[in-house]
mmCIF file of C-alpha atoms in Angstrom:
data_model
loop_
_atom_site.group_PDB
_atom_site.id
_atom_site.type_symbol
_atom_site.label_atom_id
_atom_site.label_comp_id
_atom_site.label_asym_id
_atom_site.label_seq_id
_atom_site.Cartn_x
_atom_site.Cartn_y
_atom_site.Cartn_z
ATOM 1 C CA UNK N 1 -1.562 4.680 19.956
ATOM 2 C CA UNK N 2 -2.626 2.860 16.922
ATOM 3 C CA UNK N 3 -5.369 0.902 18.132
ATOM 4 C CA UNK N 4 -5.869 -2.967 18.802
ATOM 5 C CA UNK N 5 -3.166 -5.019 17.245
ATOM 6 C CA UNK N 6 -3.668 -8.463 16.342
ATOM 7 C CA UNK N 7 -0.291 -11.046 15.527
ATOM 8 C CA UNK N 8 -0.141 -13.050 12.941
ATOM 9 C CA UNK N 9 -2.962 -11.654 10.195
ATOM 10 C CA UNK N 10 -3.481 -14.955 8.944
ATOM 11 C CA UNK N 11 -2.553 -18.643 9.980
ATOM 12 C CA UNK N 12 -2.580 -21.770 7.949
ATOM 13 C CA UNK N 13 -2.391 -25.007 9.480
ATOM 14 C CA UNK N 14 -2.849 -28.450 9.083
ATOM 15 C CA UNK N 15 -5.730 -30.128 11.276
ATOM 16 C CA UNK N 16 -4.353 -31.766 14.456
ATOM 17 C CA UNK N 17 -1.539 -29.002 15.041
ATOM 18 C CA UNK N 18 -1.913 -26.531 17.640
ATOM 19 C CA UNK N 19 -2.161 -22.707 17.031
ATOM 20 C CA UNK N 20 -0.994 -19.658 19.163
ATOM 21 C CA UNK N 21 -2.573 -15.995 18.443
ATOM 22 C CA UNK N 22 -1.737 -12.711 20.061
ATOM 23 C CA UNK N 23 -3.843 -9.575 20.725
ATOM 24 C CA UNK N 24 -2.627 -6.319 22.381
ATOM 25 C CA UNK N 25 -5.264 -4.200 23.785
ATOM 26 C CA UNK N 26 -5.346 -0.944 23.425
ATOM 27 C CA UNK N 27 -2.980 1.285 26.187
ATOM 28 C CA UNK N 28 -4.416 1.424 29.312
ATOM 29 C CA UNK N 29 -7.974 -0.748 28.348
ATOM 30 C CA UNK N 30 -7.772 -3.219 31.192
ATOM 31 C CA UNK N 31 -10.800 -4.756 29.695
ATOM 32 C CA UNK N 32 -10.232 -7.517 26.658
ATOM 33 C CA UNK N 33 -12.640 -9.858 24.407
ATOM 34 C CA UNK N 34 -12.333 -12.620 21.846
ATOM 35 C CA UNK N 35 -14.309 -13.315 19.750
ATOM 36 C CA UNK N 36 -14.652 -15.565 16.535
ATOM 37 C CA UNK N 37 -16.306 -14.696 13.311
ATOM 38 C CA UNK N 38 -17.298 -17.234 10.766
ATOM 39 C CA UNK N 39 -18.472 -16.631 7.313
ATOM 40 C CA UNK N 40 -21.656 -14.706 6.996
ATOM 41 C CA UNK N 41 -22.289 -14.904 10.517
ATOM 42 C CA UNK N 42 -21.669 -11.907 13.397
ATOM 43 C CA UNK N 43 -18.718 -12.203 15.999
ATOM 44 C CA UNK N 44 -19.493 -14.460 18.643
ATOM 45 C CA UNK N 45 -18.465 -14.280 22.212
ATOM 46 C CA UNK N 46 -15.456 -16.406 23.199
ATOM 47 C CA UNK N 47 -13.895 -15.062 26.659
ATOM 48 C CA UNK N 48 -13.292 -11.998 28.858
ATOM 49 C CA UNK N 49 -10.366 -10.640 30.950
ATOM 50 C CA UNK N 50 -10.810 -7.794 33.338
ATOM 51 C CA UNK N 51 -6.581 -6.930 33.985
ATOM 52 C CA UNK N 52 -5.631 -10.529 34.049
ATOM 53 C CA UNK N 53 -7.966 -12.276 35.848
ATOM 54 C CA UNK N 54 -10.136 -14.228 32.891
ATOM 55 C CA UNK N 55 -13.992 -13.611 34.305
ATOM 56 C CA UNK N 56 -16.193 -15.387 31.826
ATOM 57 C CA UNK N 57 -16.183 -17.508 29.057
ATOM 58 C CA UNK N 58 -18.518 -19.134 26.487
ATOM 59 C CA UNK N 59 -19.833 -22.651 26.245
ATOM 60 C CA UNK N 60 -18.131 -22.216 22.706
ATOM 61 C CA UNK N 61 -14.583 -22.296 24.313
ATOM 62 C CA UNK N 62 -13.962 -25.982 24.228
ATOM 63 C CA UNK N 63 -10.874 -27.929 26.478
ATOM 64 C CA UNK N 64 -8.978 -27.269 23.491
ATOM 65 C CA UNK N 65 -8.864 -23.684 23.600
ATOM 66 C CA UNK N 66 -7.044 -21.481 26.352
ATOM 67 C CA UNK N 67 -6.701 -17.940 26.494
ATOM 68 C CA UNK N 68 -4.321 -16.340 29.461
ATOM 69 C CA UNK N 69 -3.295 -12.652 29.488
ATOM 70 C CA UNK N 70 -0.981 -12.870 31.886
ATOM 71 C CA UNK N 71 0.070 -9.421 33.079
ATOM 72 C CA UNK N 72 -3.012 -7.849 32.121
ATOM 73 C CA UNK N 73 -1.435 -6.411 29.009
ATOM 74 C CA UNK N 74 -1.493 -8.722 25.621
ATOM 75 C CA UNK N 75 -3.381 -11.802 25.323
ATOM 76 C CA UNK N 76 -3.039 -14.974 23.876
ATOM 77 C CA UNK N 77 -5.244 -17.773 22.642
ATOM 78 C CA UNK N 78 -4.481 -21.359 21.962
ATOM 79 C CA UNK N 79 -6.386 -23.966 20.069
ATOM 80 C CA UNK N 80 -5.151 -27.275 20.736
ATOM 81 C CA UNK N 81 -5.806 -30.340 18.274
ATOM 82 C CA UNK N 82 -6.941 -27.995 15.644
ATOM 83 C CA UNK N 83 -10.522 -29.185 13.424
ATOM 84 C CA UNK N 84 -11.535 -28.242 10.202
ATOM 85 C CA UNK N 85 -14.363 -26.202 12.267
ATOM 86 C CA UNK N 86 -11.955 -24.183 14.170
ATOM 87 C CA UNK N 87 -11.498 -22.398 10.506
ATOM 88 C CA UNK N 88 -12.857 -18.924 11.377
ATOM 89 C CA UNK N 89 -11.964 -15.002 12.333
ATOM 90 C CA UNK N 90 -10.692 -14.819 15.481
ATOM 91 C CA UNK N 91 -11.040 -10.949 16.590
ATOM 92 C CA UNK N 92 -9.909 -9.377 19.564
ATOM 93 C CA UNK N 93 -11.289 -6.058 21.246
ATOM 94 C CA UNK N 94 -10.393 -3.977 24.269
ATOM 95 C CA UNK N 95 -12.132 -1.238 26.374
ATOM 96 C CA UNK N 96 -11.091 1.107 28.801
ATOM 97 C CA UNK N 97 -11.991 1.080 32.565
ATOM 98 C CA UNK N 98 -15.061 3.367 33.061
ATOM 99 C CA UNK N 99 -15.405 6.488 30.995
ATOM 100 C CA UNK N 100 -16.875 4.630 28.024
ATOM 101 C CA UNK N 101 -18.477 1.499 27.601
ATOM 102 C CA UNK N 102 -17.596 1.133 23.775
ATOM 103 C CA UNK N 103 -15.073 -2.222 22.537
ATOM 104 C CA UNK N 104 -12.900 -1.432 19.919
ATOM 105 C CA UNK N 105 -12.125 -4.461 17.677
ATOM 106 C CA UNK N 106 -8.381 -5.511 16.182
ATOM 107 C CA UNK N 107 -7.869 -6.481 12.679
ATOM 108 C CA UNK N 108 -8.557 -10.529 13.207
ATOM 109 C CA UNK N 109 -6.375 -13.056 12.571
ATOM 110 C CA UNK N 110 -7.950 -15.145 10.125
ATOM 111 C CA UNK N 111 -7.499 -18.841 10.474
ATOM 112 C CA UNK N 112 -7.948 -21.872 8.095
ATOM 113 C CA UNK N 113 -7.472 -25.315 8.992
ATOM 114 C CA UNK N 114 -7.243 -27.866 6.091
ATOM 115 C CA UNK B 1 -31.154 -15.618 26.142
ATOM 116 C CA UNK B 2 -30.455 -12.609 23.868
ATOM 117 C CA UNK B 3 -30.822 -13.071 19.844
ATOM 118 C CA UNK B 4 -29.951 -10.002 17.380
ATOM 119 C CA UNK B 5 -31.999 -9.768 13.714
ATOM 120 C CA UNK B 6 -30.805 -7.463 11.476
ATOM 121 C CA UNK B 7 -33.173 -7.009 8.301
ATOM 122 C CA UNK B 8 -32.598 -6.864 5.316
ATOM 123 C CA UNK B 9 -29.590 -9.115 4.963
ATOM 124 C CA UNK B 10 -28.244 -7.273 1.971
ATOM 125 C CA UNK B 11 -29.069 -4.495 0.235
ATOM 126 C CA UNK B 12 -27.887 -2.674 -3.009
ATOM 127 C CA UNK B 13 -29.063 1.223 -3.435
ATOM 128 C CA UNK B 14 -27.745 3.761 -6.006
ATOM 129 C CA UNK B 15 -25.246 6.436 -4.907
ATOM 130 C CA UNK B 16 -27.222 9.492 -3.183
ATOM 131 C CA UNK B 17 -30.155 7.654 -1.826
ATOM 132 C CA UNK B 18 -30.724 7.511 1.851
ATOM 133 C CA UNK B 19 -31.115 4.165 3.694
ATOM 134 C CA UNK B 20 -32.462 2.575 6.846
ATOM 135 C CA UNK B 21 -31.043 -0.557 8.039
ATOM 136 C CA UNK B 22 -32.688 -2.093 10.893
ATOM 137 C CA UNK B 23 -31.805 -4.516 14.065
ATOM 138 C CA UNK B 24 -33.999 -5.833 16.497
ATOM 139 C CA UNK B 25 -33.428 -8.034 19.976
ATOM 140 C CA UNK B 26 -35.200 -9.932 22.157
ATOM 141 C CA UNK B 27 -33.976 -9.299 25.685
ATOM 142 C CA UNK B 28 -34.898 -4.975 26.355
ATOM 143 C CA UNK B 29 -32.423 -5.903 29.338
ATOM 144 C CA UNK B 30 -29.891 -4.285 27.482
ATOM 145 C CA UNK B 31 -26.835 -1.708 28.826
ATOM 146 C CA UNK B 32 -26.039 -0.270 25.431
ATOM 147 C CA UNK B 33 -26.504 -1.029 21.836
ATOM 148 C CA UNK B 34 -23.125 -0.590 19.360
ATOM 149 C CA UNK B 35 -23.226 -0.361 15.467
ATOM 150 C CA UNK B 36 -20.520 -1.421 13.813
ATOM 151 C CA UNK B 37 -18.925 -1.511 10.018
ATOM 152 C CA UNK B 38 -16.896 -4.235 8.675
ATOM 153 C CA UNK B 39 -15.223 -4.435 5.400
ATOM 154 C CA UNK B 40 -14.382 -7.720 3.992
ATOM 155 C CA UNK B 41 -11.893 -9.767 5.245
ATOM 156 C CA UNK B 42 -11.416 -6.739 8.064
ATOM 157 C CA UNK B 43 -11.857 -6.286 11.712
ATOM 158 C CA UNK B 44 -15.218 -4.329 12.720
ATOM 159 C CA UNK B 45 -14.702 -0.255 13.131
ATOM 160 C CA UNK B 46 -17.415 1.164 15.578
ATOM 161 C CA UNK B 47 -19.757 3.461 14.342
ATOM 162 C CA UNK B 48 -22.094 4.896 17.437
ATOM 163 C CA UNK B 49 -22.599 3.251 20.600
ATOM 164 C CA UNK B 50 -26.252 4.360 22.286
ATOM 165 C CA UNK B 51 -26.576 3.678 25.669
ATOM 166 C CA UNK B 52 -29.788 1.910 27.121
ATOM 167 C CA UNK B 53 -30.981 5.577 28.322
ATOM 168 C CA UNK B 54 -30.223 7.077 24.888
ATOM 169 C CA UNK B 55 -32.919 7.372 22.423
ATOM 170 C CA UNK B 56 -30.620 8.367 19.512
ATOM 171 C CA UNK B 57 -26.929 9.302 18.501
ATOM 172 C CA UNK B 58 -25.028 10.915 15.712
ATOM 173 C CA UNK B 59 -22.112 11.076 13.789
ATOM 174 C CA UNK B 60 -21.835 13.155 10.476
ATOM 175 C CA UNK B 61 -24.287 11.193 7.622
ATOM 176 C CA UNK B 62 -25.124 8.438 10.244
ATOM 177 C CA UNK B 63 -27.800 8.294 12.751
ATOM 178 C CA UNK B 64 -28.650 5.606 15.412
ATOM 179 C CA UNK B 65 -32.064 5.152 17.384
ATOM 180 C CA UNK B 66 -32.826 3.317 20.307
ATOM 181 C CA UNK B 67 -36.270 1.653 21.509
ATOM 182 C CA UNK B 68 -35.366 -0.286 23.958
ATOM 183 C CA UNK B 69 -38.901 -1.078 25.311
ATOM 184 C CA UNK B 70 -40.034 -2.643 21.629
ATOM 185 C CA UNK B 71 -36.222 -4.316 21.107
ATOM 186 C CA UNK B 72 -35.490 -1.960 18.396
ATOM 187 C CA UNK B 73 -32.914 0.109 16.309
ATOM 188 C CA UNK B 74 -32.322 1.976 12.797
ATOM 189 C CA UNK B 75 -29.008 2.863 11.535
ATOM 190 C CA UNK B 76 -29.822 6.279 9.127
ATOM 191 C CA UNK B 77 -27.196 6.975 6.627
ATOM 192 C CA UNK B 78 -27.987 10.120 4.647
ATOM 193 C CA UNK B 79 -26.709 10.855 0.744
ATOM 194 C CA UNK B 80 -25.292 7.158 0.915
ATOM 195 C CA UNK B 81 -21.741 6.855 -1.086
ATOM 196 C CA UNK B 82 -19.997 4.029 -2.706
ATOM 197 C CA UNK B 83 -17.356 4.236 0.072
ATOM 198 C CA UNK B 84 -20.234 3.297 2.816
ATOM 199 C CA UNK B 85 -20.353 -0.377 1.014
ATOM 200 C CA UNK B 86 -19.471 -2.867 3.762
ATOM 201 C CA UNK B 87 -21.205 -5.142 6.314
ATOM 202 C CA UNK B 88 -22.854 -3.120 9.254
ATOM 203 C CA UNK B 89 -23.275 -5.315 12.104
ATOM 204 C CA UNK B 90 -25.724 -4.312 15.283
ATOM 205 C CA UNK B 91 -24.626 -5.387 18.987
ATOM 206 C CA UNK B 92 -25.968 -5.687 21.982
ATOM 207 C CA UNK B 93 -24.787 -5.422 25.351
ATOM 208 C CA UNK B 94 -27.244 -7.150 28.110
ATOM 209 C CA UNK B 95 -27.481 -5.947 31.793
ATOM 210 C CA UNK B 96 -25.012 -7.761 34.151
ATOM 211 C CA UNK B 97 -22.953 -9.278 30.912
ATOM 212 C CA UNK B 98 -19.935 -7.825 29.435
ATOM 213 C CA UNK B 99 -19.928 -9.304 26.275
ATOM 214 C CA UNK B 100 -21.974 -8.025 22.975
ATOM 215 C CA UNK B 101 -23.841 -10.252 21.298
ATOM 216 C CA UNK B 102 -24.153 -9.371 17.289
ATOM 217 C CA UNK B 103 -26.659 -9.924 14.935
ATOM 218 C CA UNK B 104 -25.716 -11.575 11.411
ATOM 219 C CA UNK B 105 -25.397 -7.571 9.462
ATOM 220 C CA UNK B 106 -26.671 -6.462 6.747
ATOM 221 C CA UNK B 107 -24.044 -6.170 3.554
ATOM 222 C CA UNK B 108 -24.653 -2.893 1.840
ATOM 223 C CA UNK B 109 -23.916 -2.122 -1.902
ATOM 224 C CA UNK B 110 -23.669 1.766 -3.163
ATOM 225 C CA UNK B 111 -23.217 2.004 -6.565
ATOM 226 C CA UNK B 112 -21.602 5.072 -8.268
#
């Protein structure tokens, strides 16, 4: 197992045009996180999925974005009607059930809106 | 609501010196407390995780404390090397929450 993989690295899009990213966990972490990172700043929460049921999510996660993880493996997230402030990291993490409480973090896919 | 200093927000040190960075939080309702690296443009790679009834944890150069009661933690790193620059981010885990919240890190420079 390599670890948490994130699909594509980095996305380039105009504003107004919606985005799609992908995150699989690692195997067997029923436990997934997204978070966004913008310059200079720390990772900050965006949504949770415990298997595939999606159990909290952040006042940050407007009606334009949606995440699903649908058979409680990989995960994607949307952003609809994308905004020049939707430029950012977008990192997922994973963790497994019980033994340990640590989230190990993906690559990122880095986006920038123009 | 929890909020995560890290001080100082950047700090340059010549190869061989050993180094404290710092992070501090608000809430002492916390379930664990995870330090992190992150190299530019690069996803974060976990350093230690200390849980809430931890006072300290270990790994090779690097050492992690825990006060929980004041809101506080070090990150050691002993004999620092050039390869340790990167961003070292602190997070907290609350009681009851799942997610971590981060403070802004502290970007390290080791010069040869």
């Amino acid at each position: 197992d390599t670890g948490v993989s994130q699909d594509p690295r980095h996305k380039i899009t105009k504003r107004g045009q919606n985005v799609t990213f992908r995150c699989d966990p690692i195997s067997e972490h029923n436990r997934l996180y997204w978070y966004r990172q913008t310059l200079g700043q720390g990772p900050e929460f965006l949504t949770y999925f415990q298997n595939e049921a999606q159990l909290e999510k952040s006042r940050l996660l407007s009606d334009r974005f949606s995440a699903e993880r649908p058979k409680g493996s990989f995960s994607t997230l949307e952003i609809q009607r994308t905004e020049q402030g939707d430029s950012a990291m977008y990192l997922c993490a994973s963790r497994p059930p019980a033994a340990t409480n640590e989230q190990f973090f993906g690559p990122g896919t880095r986006l920038t809106v123009l | 609501k929890q909020e995560v200093t890290q001080i100082p927000a950047a700090l340059s040190v010549p190869e061989g010196e050993n180094l404290v960075l710092n992070c501090s939080f608000t809430d002492s309702a916390i379930y664990n407390l995870q330090w992190f690296r992150q190299d530019p443009g690069k996803g974060l790679t976990s350093l230690l995780l200390i849980q809430s009834s931890q006072r300290e944890q270990t790994s090779g150069r690097l050492n992690a404390s825990l006060d929980k009661s004041s809101g506080r933690s070090t990150l050691y790193i002993a004999a620092s090397q050039p390869g340790d620059s990167a961003t070292y981010l602190c997070a907290v885990r609350g009681t009851g929450f799942q997610k971590l919240v981060f403070g802004t890190g502290t970007r390290l420079l080791v010069s040869p």
